[in-house]
JSON list of C-alpha atoms in Angstrom, two decimals:
[
{"chain": "A", "resi": 284, "resn": "MET", "atom": "CA", "xyz": [312.98, -33.88, 65.44]},
{"chain": "A", "resi": 285, "resn": "ILE", "atom": "CA", "xyz": [310.69, -30.73, 65.22]},
{"chain": "A", "resi": 286, "resn": "LEU", "atom": "CA", "xyz": [308.09, -30.56, 62.56]},
{"chain": "A", "resi": 287, "resn": "VAL", "atom": "CA", "xyz": [305.55, -27.21, 62.44]},
{"chain": "A", "resi": 288, "resn": "PHE", "atom": "CA", "xyz": [302.43, -27.48, 60.26]},
{"chain": "A", "resi": 289, "resn": "VAL", "atom": "CA", "xyz": [301.30, -24.31, 59.47]},
{"chain": "A", "resi": 290, "resn": "GLY", "atom": "CA", "xyz": [298.98, -22.92, 56.31]},
{"chain": "A", "resi": 291, "resn": "LYS", "atom": "CA", "xyz": [294.94, -22.74, 55.73]},
{"chain": "A", "resi": 292, "resn": "SER", "atom": "CA", "xyz": [292.73, -24.70, 57.77]},
{"chain": "A", "resi": 293, "resn": "SER", "atom": "CA", "xyz": [293.29, -27.80, 54.99]},
{"chain": "A", "resi": 294, "resn": "GLY", "atom": "CA", "xyz": [294.27, -31.14, 57.79]},
{"chain": "A", "resi": 295, "resn": "LYS", "atom": "CA", "xyz": [296.61, -29.18, 59.38]},
{"chain": "A", "resi": 296, "resn": "THR", "atom": "CA", "xyz": [295.62, -30.04, 63.10]},
{"chain": "A", "resi": 297, "resn": "THR", "atom": "CA", "xyz": [295.00, -33.96, 61.55]},
{"chain": "A", "resi": 298, "resn": "ASN", "atom": "CA", "xyz": [298.28, -34.32, 59.36]},
{"chain": "A", "resi": 299, "resn": "ALA", "atom": "CA", "xyz": [300.06, -33.22, 63.06]},
{"chain": "A", "resi": 300, "resn": "MET", "atom": "CA", "xyz": [298.40, -34.74, 64.80]},
{"chain": "A", "resi": 301, "resn": "ASN", "atom": "CA", "xyz": [298.42, -38.64, 63.08]},
{"chain": "A", "resi": 302, "resn": "CYS", "atom": "CA", "xyz": [302.21, -37.77, 62.09]},
{"chain": "A", "resi": 303, "resn": "ALA", "atom": "CA", "xyz": [303.11, -36.83, 65.90]},
{"chain": "A", "resi": 304, "resn": "ALA", "atom": "CA", "xyz": [301.64, -40.48, 66.28]},
{"chain": "A", "resi": 305, "resn": "ALA", "atom": "CA", "xyz": [303.32, -42.01, 64.34]},
{"chain": "A", "resi": 306, "resn": "LEU", "atom": "CA", "xyz": [306.63, -41.48, 65.28]},
{"chain": "A", "resi": 307, "resn": "ALA", "atom": "CA", "xyz": [305.50, -42.08, 68.96]},
{"chain": "A", "resi": 308, "resn": "GLN", "atom": "CA", "xyz": [305.33, -45.53, 67.25]},
{"chain": "A", "resi": 309, "resn": "ARG", "atom": "CA", "xyz": [309.38, -45.69, 66.48]},
{"chain": "A", "resi": 310, "resn": "PRO", "atom": "CA", "xyz": [311.00, -47.22, 68.20]},
{"chain": "A", "resi": 311, "resn": "VAL", "atom": "CA", "xyz": [314.16, -44.10, 68.66]},
{"chain": "A", "resi": 312, "resn": "SER", "atom": "CA", "xyz": [317.00, -46.22, 66.87]},
{"chain": "A", "resi": 313, "resn": "ARG", "atom": "CA", "xyz": [317.06, -49.80, 65.49]},
{"chain": "A", "resi": 314, "resn": "ARG", "atom": "CA", "xyz": [318.98, -51.07, 68.28]},
{"chain": "A", "resi": 315, "resn": "SER", "atom": "CA", "xyz": [316.57, -49.72, 70.64]},
{"chain": "A", "resi": 316, "resn": "LYS", "atom": "CA", "xyz": [313.31, -51.38, 72.16]},
{"chain": "A", "resi": 317, "resn": "ARG", "atom": "CA", "xyz": [312.45, -47.61, 73.26]},
{"chain": "A", "resi": 318, "resn": "LYS", "atom": "CA", "xyz": [309.81, -45.53, 72.00]},
{"chain": "A", "resi": 319, "resn": "ARG", "atom": "CA", "xyz": [310.52, -42.15, 71.12]},
{"chain": "A", "resi": 320, "resn": "VAL", "atom": "CA", "xyz": [308.44, -39.34, 72.84]},
{"chain": "A", "resi": 321, "resn": "VAL", "atom": "CA", "xyz": [306.86, -36.80, 71.31]},
{"chain": "A", "resi": 322, "resn": "ARG", "atom": "CA", "xyz": [305.63, -33.58, 72.43]},
{"chain": "A", "resi": 323, "resn": "LEU", "atom": "CA", "xyz": [302.51, -31.89, 70.17]},
{"chain": "A", "resi": 324, "resn": "LEU", "atom": "CA", "xyz": [302.73, -28.61, 70.92]},
{"chain": "A", "resi": 325, "resn": "ASP", "atom": "CA", "xyz": [298.43, -27.04, 69.71]},
{"chain": "A", "resi": 326, "resn": "ALA", "atom": "CA", "xyz": [299.64, -23.39, 69.02]},
{"chain": "A", "resi": 327, "resn": "ASP", "atom": "CA", "xyz": [295.92, -22.58, 67.49]},
{"chain": "A", "resi": 328, "resn": "PRO", "atom": "CA", "xyz": [293.98, -20.57, 69.78]},
{"chain": "A", "resi": 329, "resn": "GLN", "atom": "CA", "xyz": [290.87, -22.70, 68.16]},
{"chain": "A", "resi": 330, "resn": "GLY", "atom": "CA", "xyz": [292.33, -25.59, 69.98]},
{"chain": "A", "resi": 331, "resn": "SER", "atom": "CA", "xyz": [291.67, -28.44, 67.84]},
{"chain": "A", "resi": 332, "resn": "ALA", "atom": "CA", "xyz": [294.27, -30.94, 68.84]},
{"chain": "A", "resi": 333, "resn": "THR", "atom": "CA", "xyz": [293.70, -30.26, 72.61]},
{"chain": "A", "resi": 334, "resn": "GLU", "atom": "CA", "xyz": [289.73, -30.81, 72.40]},
{"chain": "A", "resi": 335, "resn": "GLN", "atom": "CA", "xyz": [291.14, -34.12, 70.74]},
{"chain": "A", "resi": 336, "resn": "ALA", "atom": "CA", "xyz": [293.41, -35.39, 73.05]},
{"chain": "A", "resi": 337, "resn": "ALA", "atom": "CA", "xyz": [290.13, -34.77, 75.50]},
{"chain": "A", "resi": 338, "resn": "GLN", "atom": "CA", "xyz": [287.88, -37.05, 73.32]},
{"chain": "A", "resi": 339, "resn": "ARG", "atom": "CA", "xyz": [290.22, -39.84, 74.70]},
{"chain": "A", "resi": 340, "resn": "GLY", "atom": "CA", "xyz": [289.42, -43.02, 76.66]},
{"chain": "A", "resi": 341, "resn": "GLU", "atom": "CA", "xyz": [292.57, -44.55, 77.43]},
{"chain": "A", "resi": 342, "resn": "PRO", "atom": "CA", "xyz": [296.47, -43.05, 78.34]},
{"chain": "A", "resi": 343, "resn": "PRO", "atom": "CA", "xyz": [297.41, -40.74, 74.87]},
{"chain": "A", "resi": 344, "resn": "LEU", "atom": "CA", "xyz": [300.44, -42.23, 72.58]},
{"chain": "A", "resi": 345, "resn": "PHE", "atom": "CA", "xyz": [302.45, -39.02, 73.28]},
{"chain": "A", "resi": 346, "resn": "GLU", "atom": "CA", "xyz": [301.56, -35.36, 75.16]},
{"chain": "A", "resi": 347, "resn": "VAL", "atom": "CA", "xyz": [299.46, -32.66, 74.10]},
{"chain": "A", "resi": 348, "resn": "ARG", "atom": "CA", "xyz": [300.22, -29.60, 75.37]},
{"chain": "A", "resi": 349, "resn": "PRO", "atom": "CA", "xyz": [298.23, -25.90, 74.92]},
{"chain": "A", "resi": 350, "resn": "TYR", "atom": "CA", "xyz": [301.16, -23.34, 74.08]},
{"chain": "A", "resi": 351, "resn": "VAL", "atom": "CA", "xyz": [299.53, -20.28, 71.49]},
{"chain": "A", "resi": 352, "resn": "GLN", "atom": "CA", "xyz": [302.24, -17.93, 72.40]},
{"chain": "A", "resi": 353, "resn": "VAL", "atom": "CA", "xyz": [304.73, -16.15, 70.39]},
{"chain": "A", "resi": 354, "resn": "THR", "atom": "CA", "xyz": [308.15, -16.81, 71.72]},
{"chain": "A", "resi": 355, "resn": "ILE", "atom": "CA", "xyz": [308.10, -21.11, 70.29]},
{"chain": "A", "resi": 356, "resn": "HIS", "atom": "CA", "xyz": [311.11, -19.85, 68.65]},
{"chain": "A", "resi": 357, "resn": "ASN", "atom": "CA", "xyz": [312.87, -18.69, 72.43]},
{"chain": "A", "resi": 358, "resn": "ASP", "atom": "CA", "xyz": [311.21, -21.31, 74.10]},
{"chain": "A", "resi": 359, "resn": "LEU", "atom": "CA", "xyz": [312.64, -24.57, 72.16]},
{"chain": "A", "resi": 360, "resn": "PRO", "atom": "CA", "xyz": [314.93, -25.50, 74.62]},
{"chain": "A", "resi": 361, "resn": "ARG", "atom": "CA", "xyz": [312.25, -25.78, 77.29]},
{"chain": "A", "resi": 362, "resn": "LEU", "atom": "CA", "xyz": [310.15, -27.03, 75.24]},
{"chain": "A", "resi": 363, "resn": "LEU", "atom": "CA", "xyz": [312.20, -29.60, 73.81]},
{"chain": "A", "resi": 364, "resn": "ASP", "atom": "CA", "xyz": [313.79, -30.64, 77.20]},
{"chain": "A", "resi": 365, "resn": "GLY", "atom": "CA", "xyz": [312.52, -34.20, 77.64]},
{"chain": "A", "resi": 366, "resn": "VAL", "atom": "CA", "xyz": [311.51, -35.28, 74.12]},
{"chain": "A", "resi": 367, "resn": "ASP", "atom": "CA", "xyz": [312.94, -37.14, 71.62]},
{"chain": "A", "resi": 368, "resn": "ASP", "atom": "CA", "xyz": [310.81, -35.33, 68.37]},
{"chain": "A", "resi": 369, "resn": "LEU", "atom": "CA", "xyz": [308.04, -31.66, 69.01]},
{"chain": "A", "resi": 370, "resn": "VAL", "atom": "CA", "xyz": [305.56, -31.80, 66.52]},
{"chain": "A", "resi": 371, "resn": "ILE", "atom": "CA", "xyz": [303.80, -28.18, 66.58]},
{"chain": "A", "resi": 372, "resn": "ASP", "atom": "CA", "xyz": [300.05, -26.97, 65.09]},
{"chain": "A", "resi": 373, "resn": "ALA", "atom": "CA", "xyz": [300.49, -23.10, 64.21]},
{"chain": "A", "resi": 374, "resn": "PRO", "atom": "CA", "xyz": [297.41, -21.07, 63.92]},
{"chain": "A", "resi": 375, "resn": "ALA", "atom": "CA", "xyz": [295.36, -21.45, 60.82]},
{"chain": "A", "resi": 376, "resn": "GLY", "atom": "CA", "xyz": [294.50, -19.00, 58.75]},
{"chain": "A", "resi": 377, "resn": "VAL", "atom": "CA", "xyz": [297.58, -17.13, 57.55]},
{"chain": "A", "resi": 378, "resn": "GLY", "atom": "CA", "xyz": [297.31, -15.10, 55.15]},
{"chain": "A", "resi": 379, "resn": "LYS", "atom": "CA", "xyz": [298.48, -11.09, 53.84]},
{"chain": "A", "resi": 380, "resn": "PRO", "atom": "CA", "xyz": [298.46, -9.21, 57.73]},
{"chain": "A", "resi": 381, "resn": "LEU", "atom": "CA", "xyz": [295.28, -7.52, 59.32]},
{"chain": "A", "resi": 382, "resn": "PRO", "atom": "CA", "xyz": [294.72, -3.57, 60.22]},
{"chain": "A", "resi": 383, "resn": "VAL", "atom": "CA", "xyz": [294.15, -4.77, 63.40]},
{"chain": "A", "resi": 384, "resn": "PRO", "atom": "CA", "xyz": [297.97, -6.43, 64.99]},
{"chain": "A", "resi": 385, "resn": "ASP", "atom": "CA", "xyz": [296.69, -10.53, 64.35]},
{"chain": "A", "resi": 386, "resn": "GLY", "atom": "CA", "xyz": [298.17, -12.50, 66.94]},
{"chain": "A", "resi": 387, "resn": "ARG", "atom": "CA", "xyz": [298.37, -15.87, 64.29]},
{"chain": "A", "resi": 388, "resn": "ILE", "atom": "CA", "xyz": [301.12, -14.49, 62.20]},
{"chain": "A", "resi": 389, "resn": "GLN", "atom": "CA", "xyz": [303.42, -14.15, 64.68]},
{"chain": "A", "resi": 390, "resn": "ILE", "atom": "CA", "xyz": [302.36, -17.89, 66.58]},
{"chain": "A", "resi": 391, "resn": "THR", "atom": "CA", "xyz": [303.04, -18.73, 62.86]},
{"chain": "A", "resi": 392, "resn": "ARG", "atom": "CA", "xyz": [306.21, -16.77, 62.66]},
{"chain": "A", "resi": 393, "resn": "SER", "atom": "CA", "xyz": [307.79, -17.91, 66.29]},
{"chain": "A", "resi": 394, "resn": "ALA", "atom": "CA", "xyz": [306.80, -21.48, 65.44]},
{"chain": "A", "resi": 395, "resn": "ILE", "atom": "CA", "xyz": [308.73, -21.37, 61.45]},
{"chain": "A", "resi": 396, "resn": "LEU", "atom": "CA", "xyz": [311.53, -20.00, 63.03]},
{"chain": "A", "resi": 397, "resn": "ALA", "atom": "CA", "xyz": [311.65, -22.62, 66.06]},
{"chain": "A", "resi": 398, "resn": "ALA", "atom": "CA", "xyz": [312.05, -25.30, 63.27]},
{"chain": "A", "resi": 399, "resn": "LEU", "atom": "CA", "xyz": [314.08, -23.64, 60.80]},
{"chain": "A", "resi": 400, "resn": "GLY", "atom": "CA", "xyz": [316.78, -22.20, 63.93]},
{"chain": "A", "resi": 401, "resn": "GLU", "atom": "CA", "xyz": [317.03, -26.10, 64.17]},
{"chain": "A", "resi": 402, "resn": "ASP", "atom": "CA", "xyz": [318.94, -28.34, 61.90]},
{"chain": "A", "resi": 403, "resn": "ASN", "atom": "CA", "xyz": [316.71, -31.16, 62.45]},
{"chain": "A", "resi": 404, "resn": "GLY", "atom": "CA", "xyz": [313.72, -28.84, 61.90]},
{"chain": "A", "resi": 405, "resn": "VAL", "atom": "CA", "xyz": [311.00, -29.26, 58.86]},
{"chain": "A", "resi": 406, "resn": "VAL", "atom": "CA", "xyz": [308.30, -26.94, 58.00]},
{"chain": "A", "resi": 407, "resn": "VAL", "atom": "CA", "xyz": [304.94, -28.88, 56.98]},
{"chain": "A", "resi": 408, "resn": "VAL", "atom": "CA", "xyz": [302.28, -26.71, 54.32]},
{"chain": "A", "resi": 409, "resn": "PRO", "atom": "CA", "xyz": [299.40, -28.93, 53.76]},
{"chain": "A", "resi": 410, "resn": "VAL", "atom": "CA", "xyz": [297.82, -27.58, 50.91]},
{"chain": "A", "resi": 411, "resn": "THR", "atom": "CA", "xyz": [293.73, -28.76, 49.30]},
{"chain": "A", "resi": 412, "resn": "PRO", "atom": "CA", "xyz": [293.60, -29.38, 45.41]},
{"chain": "A", "resi": 413, "resn": "SER", "atom": "CA", "xyz": [291.57, -26.17, 45.92]},
{"chain": "A", "resi": 414, "resn": "PRO", "atom": "CA", "xyz": [291.72, -23.01, 44.33]},
{"chain": "A", "resi": 415, "resn": "TYR", "atom": "CA", "xyz": [291.04, -20.97, 47.72]},
{"chain": "A", "resi": 416, "resn": "ASP", "atom": "CA", "xyz": [294.06, -23.15, 49.65]},
{"chain": "A", "resi": 417, "resn": "LEU", "atom": "CA", "xyz": [297.00, -22.87, 46.17]},
{"chain": "A", "resi": 418, "resn": "TRP", "atom": "CA", "xyz": [296.92, -18.49, 47.27]},
{"chain": "A", "resi": 419, "resn": "ALA", "atom": "CA", "xyz": [296.63, -18.47, 50.14]},
{"chain": "A", "resi": 420, "resn": "GLY", "atom": "CA", "xyz": [299.79, -20.72, 49.88]},
{"chain": "A", "resi": 421, "resn": "ASP", "atom": "CA", "xyz": [301.68, -17.35, 47.94]},
{"chain": "A", "resi": 422, "resn": "ASP", "atom": "CA", "xyz": [300.77, -15.77, 51.82]},
{"chain": "A", "resi": 423, "resn": "VAL", "atom": "CA", "xyz": [302.10, -18.45, 53.46]},
{"chain": "A", "resi": 424, "resn": "MET", "atom": "CA", "xyz": [305.17, -17.81, 51.56]},
{"chain": "A", "resi": 425, "resn": "ALA", "atom": "CA", "xyz": [306.01, -14.73, 52.69]},
{"chain": "A", "resi": 426, "resn": "VAL", "atom": "CA", "xyz": [306.19, -16.26, 56.22]},
{"chain": "A", "resi": 427, "resn": "ILE", "atom": "CA", "xyz": [308.44, -18.69, 54.97]},
{"chain": "A", "resi": 428, "resn": "GLU", "atom": "CA", "xyz": [310.95, -16.02, 53.15]},
{"chain": "A", "resi": 429, "resn": "ASP", "atom": "CA", "xyz": [310.62, -13.86, 56.13]},
{"chain": "A", "resi": 430, "resn": "ALA", "atom": "CA", "xyz": [311.83, -16.88, 58.34]},
{"chain": "A", "resi": 431, "resn": "TRP", "atom": "CA", "xyz": [314.21, -18.06, 55.70]},
{"chain": "A", "resi": 432, "resn": "ASN", "atom": "CA", "xyz": [315.88, -14.07, 55.66]},
{"chain": "A", "resi": 433, "resn": "SER", "atom": "CA", "xyz": [316.49, -14.20, 59.80]},
{"chain": "A", "resi": 434, "resn": "HIS", "atom": "CA", "xyz": [319.92, -14.41, 60.86]},
{"chain": "A", "resi": 435, "resn": "GLY", "atom": "CA", "xyz": [318.61, -17.48, 63.39]},
{"chain": "A", "resi": 436, "resn": "ALA", "atom": "CA", "xyz": [318.00, -19.64, 60.10]},
{"chain": "A", "resi": 437, "resn": "ALA", "atom": "CA", "xyz": [320.39, -22.84, 60.45]},
{"chain": "A", "resi": 438, "resn": "PRO", "atom": "CA", "xyz": [322.47, -23.63, 56.74]},
{"chain": "A", "resi": 439, "resn": "GLY", "atom": "CA", "xyz": [320.08, -25.56, 54.84]},
{"chain": "A", "resi": 440, "resn": "ALA", "atom": "CA", "xyz": [316.52, -24.22, 56.17]},
{"chain": "A", "resi": 441, "resn": "ARG", "atom": "CA", "xyz": [314.84, -23.25, 51.97]},
{"chain": "A", "resi": 442, "resn": "LEU", "atom": "CA", "xyz": [315.75, -26.96, 52.02]},
{"chain": "A", "resi": 443, "resn": "ARG", "atom": "CA", "xyz": [313.46, -27.91, 54.47]},
{"chain": "A", "resi": 444, "resn": "ALA", "atom": "CA", "xyz": [309.94, -26.38, 54.20]},
{"chain": "A", "resi": 445, "resn": "VAL", "atom": "CA", "xyz": [307.91, -28.47, 52.05]},
{"chain": "A", "resi": 446, "resn": "LEU", "atom": "CA", "xyz": [304.39, -28.70, 50.96]},
{"chain": "A", "resi": 447, "resn": "LEU", "atom": "CA", "xyz": [301.92, -31.70, 51.30]},
{"chain": "A", "resi": 448, "resn": "MET", "atom": "CA", "xyz": [299.10, -32.65, 49.02]},
{"chain": "A", "resi": 449, "resn": "ASN", "atom": "CA", "xyz": [296.62, -32.78, 51.19]},
{"chain": "A", "resi": 450, "resn": "ARG", "atom": "CA", "xyz": [292.63, -34.66, 51.56]},
{"chain": "A", "resi": 451, "resn": "ALA", "atom": "CA", "xyz": [293.31, -35.12, 47.21]},
{"chain": "A", "resi": 452, "resn": "GLY", "atom": "CA", "xyz": [290.24, -37.31, 46.61]},
{"chain": "A", "resi": 453, "resn": "LEU", "atom": "CA", "xyz": [289.92, -40.56, 44.48]},
{"chain": "A", "resi": 454, "resn": "THR", "atom": "CA", "xyz": [287.36, -41.72, 42.10]},
{"chain": "A", "resi": 455, "resn": "ARG", "atom": "CA", "xyz": [286.20, -44.53, 42.21]},
{"chain": "A", "resi": 456, "resn": "ARG", "atom": "CA", "xyz": [286.24, -47.20, 39.77]},
{"chain": "A", "resi": 457, "resn": "GLY", "atom": "CA", "xyz": [284.50, -50.12, 41.38]},
{"chain": "A", "resi": 458, "resn": "GLY", "atom": "CA", "xyz": [285.03, -53.22, 40.14]},
{"chain": "A", "resi": 459, "resn": "GLU", "atom": "CA", "xyz": [288.09, -55.64, 40.99]},
{"chain": "A", "resi": 460, "resn": "GLY", "atom": "CA", "xyz": [292.10, -54.86, 40.24]},
{"chain": "A", "resi": 461, "resn": "ARG", "atom": "CA", "xyz": [290.77, -51.51, 38.63]},
{"chain": "A", "resi": 462, "resn": "PRO", "atom": "CA", "xyz": [293.38, -48.78, 41.16]},
{"chain": "A", "resi": 463, "resn": "ASP", "atom": "CA", "xyz": [290.79, -45.47, 41.29]},
{"chain": "A", "resi": 464, "resn": "ARG", "atom": "CA", "xyz": [291.76, -42.79, 39.29]},
{"chain": "A", "resi": 465, "resn": "VAL", "atom": "CA", "xyz": [292.77, -38.90, 40.42]},
{"chain": "A", "resi": 466, "resn": "PRO", "atom": "CA", "xyz": [290.44, -36.21, 39.51]},
{"chain": "A", "resi": 467, "resn": "ARG", "atom": "CA", "xyz": [291.32, -34.47, 36.81]},
{"chain": "A", "resi": 468, "resn": "ILE", "atom": "CA", "xyz": [291.73, -30.58, 39.52]},
{"chain": "A", "resi": 469, "resn": "VAL", "atom": "CA", "xyz": [293.70, -32.91, 41.66]},
{"chain": "A", "resi": 470, "resn": "ARG", "atom": "CA", "xyz": [296.37, -33.35, 38.72]},
{"chain": "A", "resi": 471, "resn": "ALA", "atom": "CA", "xyz": [296.05, -29.69, 37.54]},
{"chain": "A", "resi": 472, "resn": "ALA", "atom": "CA", "xyz": [296.99, -28.42, 41.17]},
{"chain": "A", "resi": 473, "resn": "ARG", "atom": "CA", "xyz": [299.58, -31.00, 41.03]},
{"chain": "A", "resi": 474, "resn": "ARG", "atom": "CA", "xyz": [300.92, -28.90, 38.09]},
{"chain": "A", "resi": 475, "resn": "ARG", "atom": "CA", "xyz": [300.53, -25.92, 40.49]},
{"chain": "A", "resi": 476, "resn": "LEU", "atom": "CA", "xyz": [302.10, -26.98, 42.45]},
{"chain": "A", "resi": 477, "resn": "ASP", "atom": "CA", "xyz": [304.61, -28.60, 41.33]},
{"chain": "A", "resi": 478, "resn": "ALA", "atom": "CA", "xyz": [305.75, -24.84, 40.02]},
{"chain": "A", "resi": 479, "resn": "ALA", "atom": "CA", "xyz": [306.03, -23.45, 43.61]},
{"chain": "A", "resi": 480, "resn": "PRO", "atom": "CA", "xyz": [308.78, -22.24, 45.52]},
{"chain": "A", "resi": 481, "resn": "LEU", "atom": "CA", "xyz": [308.98, -25.27, 47.69]},
{"chain": "A", "resi": 482, "resn": "PRO", "atom": "CA", "xyz": [309.18, -28.68, 46.85]},
{"chain": "A", "resi": 483, "resn": "VAL", "atom": "CA", "xyz": [306.56, -31.00, 47.00]},
{"chain": "A", "resi": 484, "resn": "LEU", "atom": "CA", "xyz": [306.09, -34.06, 49.10]},
{"chain": "A", "resi": 485, "resn": "SER", "atom": "CA", "xyz": [305.48, -36.78, 47.06]},
{"chain": "A", "resi": 486, "resn": "THR", "atom": "CA", "xyz": [303.27, -38.81, 49.29]},
{"chain": "A", "resi": 487, "resn": "VAL", "atom": "CA", "xyz": [299.77, -37.52, 48.76]},
{"chain": "A", "resi": 488, "resn": "ILE", "atom": "CA", "xyz": [296.87, -38.06, 51.43]},
{"chain": "A", "resi": 489, "resn": "HIS", "atom": "CA", "xyz": [293.51, -39.00, 50.57]},
{"chain": "A", "resi": 490, "resn": "ASP", "atom": "CA", "xyz": [290.00, -37.74, 51.45]},
{"chain": "A", "resi": 491, "resn": "ARG", "atom": "CA", "xyz": [289.58, -41.09, 53.68]},
{"chain": "A", "resi": 492, "resn": "GLN", "atom": "CA", "xyz": [286.68, -41.90, 56.15]},
{"chain": "A", "resi": 493, "resn": "ASP", "atom": "CA", "xyz": [288.59, -42.76, 59.13]},
{"chain": "A", "resi": 494, "resn": "TYR", "atom": "CA", "xyz": [290.27, -38.75, 59.67]},
{"chain": "A", "resi": 495, "resn": "VAL", "atom": "CA", "xyz": [286.93, -37.90, 59.86]},
{"chain": "A", "resi": 496, "resn": "LEU", "atom": "CA", "xyz": [286.08, -40.76, 62.32]},
{"chain": "A", "resi": 497, "resn": "ALA", "atom": "CA", "xyz": [288.88, -41.16, 63.99]},
{"chain": "A", "resi": 498, "resn": "PRO", "atom": "CA", "xyz": [289.31, -37.94, 66.34]},
{"chain": "A", "resi": 499, "resn": "VAL", "atom": "CA", "xyz": [285.56, -38.57, 66.87]},
{"chain": "A", "resi": 500, "resn": "TYR", "atom": "CA", "xyz": [286.70, -40.97, 69.91]},
{"chain": "A", "resi": 501, "resn": "GLY", "atom": "CA", "xyz": [290.07, -39.14, 70.50]},
{"chain": "A", "resi": 502, "resn": "LEU", "atom": "CA", "xyz": [292.55, -41.32, 68.40]},
{"chain": "A", "resi": 503, "resn": "THR", "atom": "CA", "xyz": [294.48, -41.26, 65.45]},
{"chain": "A", "resi": 504, "resn": "VAL", "atom": "CA", "xyz": [294.50, -42.81, 62.50]},
{"chain": "A", "resi": 505, "resn": "PRO", "atom": "CA", "xyz": [297.34, -45.38, 63.10]},
{"chain": "A", "resi": 506, "resn": "GLU", "atom": "CA", "xyz": [295.39, -46.00, 66.74]},
{"chain": "A", "resi": 507, "resn": "TYR", "atom": "CA", "xyz": [291.93, -46.03, 64.92]},
{"chain": "A", "resi": 508, "resn": "ALA", "atom": "CA", "xyz": [292.76, -48.45, 61.71]},
{"chain": "A", "resi": 509, "resn": "PRO", "atom": "CA", "xyz": [296.39, -49.41, 61.91]},
{"chain": "A", "resi": 510, "resn": "HIS", "atom": "CA", "xyz": [295.50, -51.69, 58.94]},
{"chain": "A", "resi": 511, "resn": "GLY", "atom": "CA", "xyz": [293.17, -49.14, 57.09]},
{"chain": "A", "resi": 512, "resn": "ALA", "atom": "CA", "xyz": [294.54, -46.91, 53.86]},
{"chain": "A", "resi": 513, "resn": "ALA", "atom": "CA", "xyz": [294.68, -43.76, 55.15]},
{"chain": "A", "resi": 514, "resn": "ALA", "atom": "CA", "xyz": [297.28, -45.33, 57.76]},
{"chain": "A", "resi": 515, "resn": "LEU", "atom": "CA", "xyz": [299.65, -46.96, 55.50]}
]
């Protein structure tokens, strides 16, 4: 499997790291005890995934490899060698082309081509319930459209790019048995996303403290709080 996380810096790296950890804790099949071998490519020049991995004091669940290159899609056979899953943390801030060459967009385009050029690749676009994120999503779509129209796109590529509602707040009601309430801005963002050209995942990532605390120790949420709400 190839998973690419792209978009404005809206929990992109956090979701990539936690997804890689969740995959690495799974067996390759129901009949096997061998855990999946996962490699995360840190293609973001900011290097947040690499920095988080450097904070670890214990053996990693998966490999984090810095790879700030515009040739990811061409290098895919080598990057997939020896692993079951490849997770790519693409550069943040993809948007309208700048007056000067913007290498981030080229790297992101290459990462998207890597996913959509394979039958088992998926592009995930995390967005927060913020107008700025929703507007930026329109620009991300232009890069994805370019990959869709590429001659290297695999059949069904248009069905394998999805939106993920991320850092959605919850209003605490208090009292035993009283469920938390979804704020109005989150409900409004969900309606906006439902009209987007990409399908929206039913899973919603809520704004929880474990997502902030886990990276301090170089850990992912499935390791830091495996039974917490953020890991479930």
